[in-house]
C-alpha positions as a LaTeX table, in Angstrom:
\begin{tabular}{lrrr}
\hline
Residue & $x$ (\AA) & $y$ (\AA) & $z$ (\AA) \\
\hline
Unk1 & 42.23 & $-8.11$ & 26.35 \\
Unk2 & 45.44 & $-10.13$ & 25.59 \\
Unk3 & 46.39 & $-9.74$ & 21.66 \\
Unk4 & 48.24 & $-13.85$ & 20.77 \\
Unk5 & 50.05 & $-13.56$ & 17.20 \\
Unk6 & 50.58 & $-9.64$ & 17.19 \\
Unk7 & 53.96 & $-8.11$ & 16.87 \\
Unk8 & 54.58 & $-7.13$ & 20.15 \\
Unk9 & 57.44 & $-4.35$ & 21.50 \\
Unk10 & 60.67 & $-5.59$ & 23.15 \\
Unk11 & 58.75 & $-5.95$ & 26.46 \\
Unk12 & 56.29 & $-8.33$ & 24.76 \\
Unk13 & 52.79 & $-6.22$ & 25.24 \\
Unk14 & 51.12 & $-5.01$ & 22.17 \\
Unk15 & 51.75 & $-2.06$ & 20.44 \\
Unk16 & 49.12 & 0.76 & 20.65 \\
Unk17 & 49.14 & 0.48 & 16.55 \\
Unk18 & 48.16 & $-2.60$ & 16.45 \\
Unk19 & 45.21 & $-2.30$ & 19.10 \\
Unk20 & 43.83 & 0.45 & 17.18 \\
Unk21 & 44.25 & $-1.46$ & 14.04 \\
Unk22 & 42.25 & $-4.30$ & 15.24 \\
Unk23 & 39.63 & $-1.95$ & 16.86 \\
Unk24 & 39.44 & $-0.47$ & 13.28 \\
Unk25 & 38.76 & $-3.49$ & 11.52 \\
Unk26 & 36.41 & $-4.76$ & 14.01 \\
Unk27 & 34.48 & $-1.32$ & 13.81 \\
Unk28 & 34.86 & $-1.79$ & 9.93 \\
Unk29 & 33.22 & $-4.76$ & 9.82 \\
Unk30 & 30.01 & $-3.53$ & 12.01 \\
Unk31 & 29.61 & $-0.89$ & 9.60 \\
Unk32 & 29.88 & $-3.14$ & 6.52 \\
Unk33 & 26.89 & $-5.05$ & 8.08 \\
Unk34 & 24.90 & $-1.87$ & 8.78 \\
Unk35 & 25.38 & $-0.72$ & 5.41 \\
Unk36 & 24.59 & $-4.06$ & 3.86 \\
Unk37 & 21.14 & $-4.22$ & 6.20 \\
Unk38 & 20.51 & $-0.53$ & 5.30 \\
Unk39 & 20.65 & $-1.67$ & 1.44 \\
Unk40 & 18.63 & $-4.20$ & 2.10 \\
Unk41 & 15.85 & $-2.17$ & 3.67 \\
Unk42 & 15.83 & 0.25 & 0.96 \\
Unk43 & 15.41 & $-2.23$ & $-1.70$ \\
Unk44 & 12.53 & $-3.57$ & 0.36 \\
Unk45 & 11.32 & $-0.13$ & 0.24 \\
Unk46 & 11.81 & 0.85 & $-3.42$ \\
Unk47 & 9.62 & $-2.66$ & $-4.36$ \\
Unk48 & 7.04 & $-2.00$ & $-1.71$ \\
Unk49 & 6.91 & 1.79 & $-3.37$ \\
Unk50 & 6.78 & 0.45 & $-6.86$ \\
Unk51 & 4.35 & $-1.88$ & $-5.91$ \\
Unk52 & 2.06 & 0.71 & $-4.76$ \\
Unk53 & 2.18 & 2.94 & $-7.30$ \\
Unk54 & 1.07 & 0.20 & $-9.91$ \\
Unk55 & $-1.80$ & $-0.23$ & $-7.36$ \\
Unk56 & $-2.63$ & 3.15 & $-7.61$ \\
Unk57 & $-1.85$ & 3.68 & $-11.30$ \\
Unk58 & $-5.06$ & 0.48 & $-11.57$ \\
Unk59 & $-7.12$ & 2.52 & $-9.57$ \\
Unk60 & $-6.83$ & 5.38 & $-11.02$ \\
Unk61 & $-7.87$ & 3.56 & $-14.31$ \\
Unk62 & $-10.87$ & 1.90 & $-12.79$ \\
Unk63 & $-11.91$ & 5.11 & $-11.16$ \\
Unk64 & $-11.63$ & 6.83 & $-14.54$ \\
Unk65 & $-13.40$ & 4.26 & $-16.14$ \\
Unk66 & $-16.03$ & 4.39 & $-13.59$ \\
Unk67 & $-16.67$ & 8.08 & $-13.99$ \\
Unk68 & $-17.09$ & 7.78 & $-17.72$ \\
Unk69 & $-20.12$ & 5.34 & $-17.20$ \\
Unk70 & $-21.34$ & 7.37 & $-14.26$ \\
Unk71 & $-21.20$ & 10.62 & $-16.51$ \\
Unk72 & $-23.32$ & 8.65 & $-19.55$ \\
Unk73 & $-25.93$ & 7.45 & $-17.29$ \\
Unk74 & $-26.27$ & 10.92 & $-15.70$ \\
Unk75 & $-26.37$ & 12.22 & $-18.99$ \\
Unk76 & $-29.24$ & 9.84 & $-20.21$ \\
Unk77 & $-31.41$ & 10.49 & $-16.80$ \\
Unk78 & $-31.24$ & 13.85 & $-17.35$ \\
Unk79 & $-32.45$ & 13.48 & $-20.72$ \\
Unk80 & $-35.30$ & 11.52 & $-19.31$ \\
Unk81 & $-36.18$ & 14.20 & $-16.70$ \\
Unk82 & $-35.98$ & 16.93 & $-19.32$ \\
Unk83 & $-38.30$ & 14.92 & $-22.18$ \\
Unk84 & $-41.53$ & 15.64 & $-20.36$ \\
Unk85 & $-44.72$ & 14.64 & $-18.83$ \\
Unk86 & $-44.62$ & 11.17 & $-20.87$ \\
Unk87 & $-41.47$ & 9.67 & $-19.08$ \\
Unk88 & $-42.48$ & 10.43 & $-15.69$ \\
Unk89 & $-44.04$ & 7.31 & $-14.97$ \\
Unk90 & $-41.39$ & 5.26 & $-16.37$ \\
Unk91 & $-39.19$ & 8.08 & $-13.83$ \\
Unk92 & $-41.15$ & 6.63 & $-10.89$ \\
Unk93 & $-41.58$ & 2.92 & $-11.67$ \\
Unk94 & $-37.61$ & 3.00 & $-12.17$ \\
Unk95 & $-37.23$ & 5.05 & $-8.85$ \\
Unk96 & $-39.16$ & 2.17 & $-6.73$ \\
Unk97 & $-37.82$ & $-0.46$ & $-8.62$ \\
Unk98 & $-34.14$ & 0.85 & $-7.29$ \\
Unk99 & $-34.95$ & 1.43 & $-3.96$ \\
Unk100 & $-36.61$ & $-1.69$ & $-3.40$ \\
Unk101 & $-33.40$ & $-3.48$ & $-4.64$ \\
Unk102 & $-31.04$ & $-1.64$ & $-2.19$ \\
Unk103 & $-33.50$ & $-2.30$ & 0.22 \\
Unk104 & $-33.94$ & $-6.14$ & $-0.30$ \\
Unk105 & $-29.71$ & $-5.99$ & $-0.71$ \\
Unk106 & $-29.32$ & $-4.22$ & 2.72 \\
Unk107 & $-31.85$ & $-7.10$ & 4.39 \\
Unk108 & $-29.30$ & $-9.57$ & 2.71 \\
Unk109 & $-26.12$ & $-7.69$ & 3.60 \\
Unk110 & $-27.30$ & $-7.59$ & 7.30 \\
Unk111 & $-28.67$ & $-10.96$ & 7.40 \\
Unk112 & $-25.61$ & $-12.48$ & 5.98 \\
Unk113 & $-23.05$ & $-10.41$ & 8.26 \\
Unk114 & $-25.15$ & $-11.51$ & 11.77 \\
Unk115 & $-24.71$ & $-15.18$ & 10.56 \\
Unk116 & $-20.59$ & $-14.80$ & 10.96 \\
\hline
\end{tabular}
């Protein structure tokens, strides 16, 4: 490969030092390009990680709220069960209502999903 405009020794050939410097510059440019690409990838990973952490923290807060709501509901149901025979009829009605509600919801969801 001919190197034009470079220092030449007495016979007109490019010196080894000039060829090594040229190769070094080329490799240095390639390395700089790869480093900038890695930096860009690392910043993208950092942004994605921060976004995922915010999402997980939000889910954690939602689960905590749901746990509190379900815990309170469970305590009320336990209180109704332990209160005696007077509430057994009410518990039967509530249980039948819930079973019917979930059955209807299941049928509606099945109907909606089969249309799609």
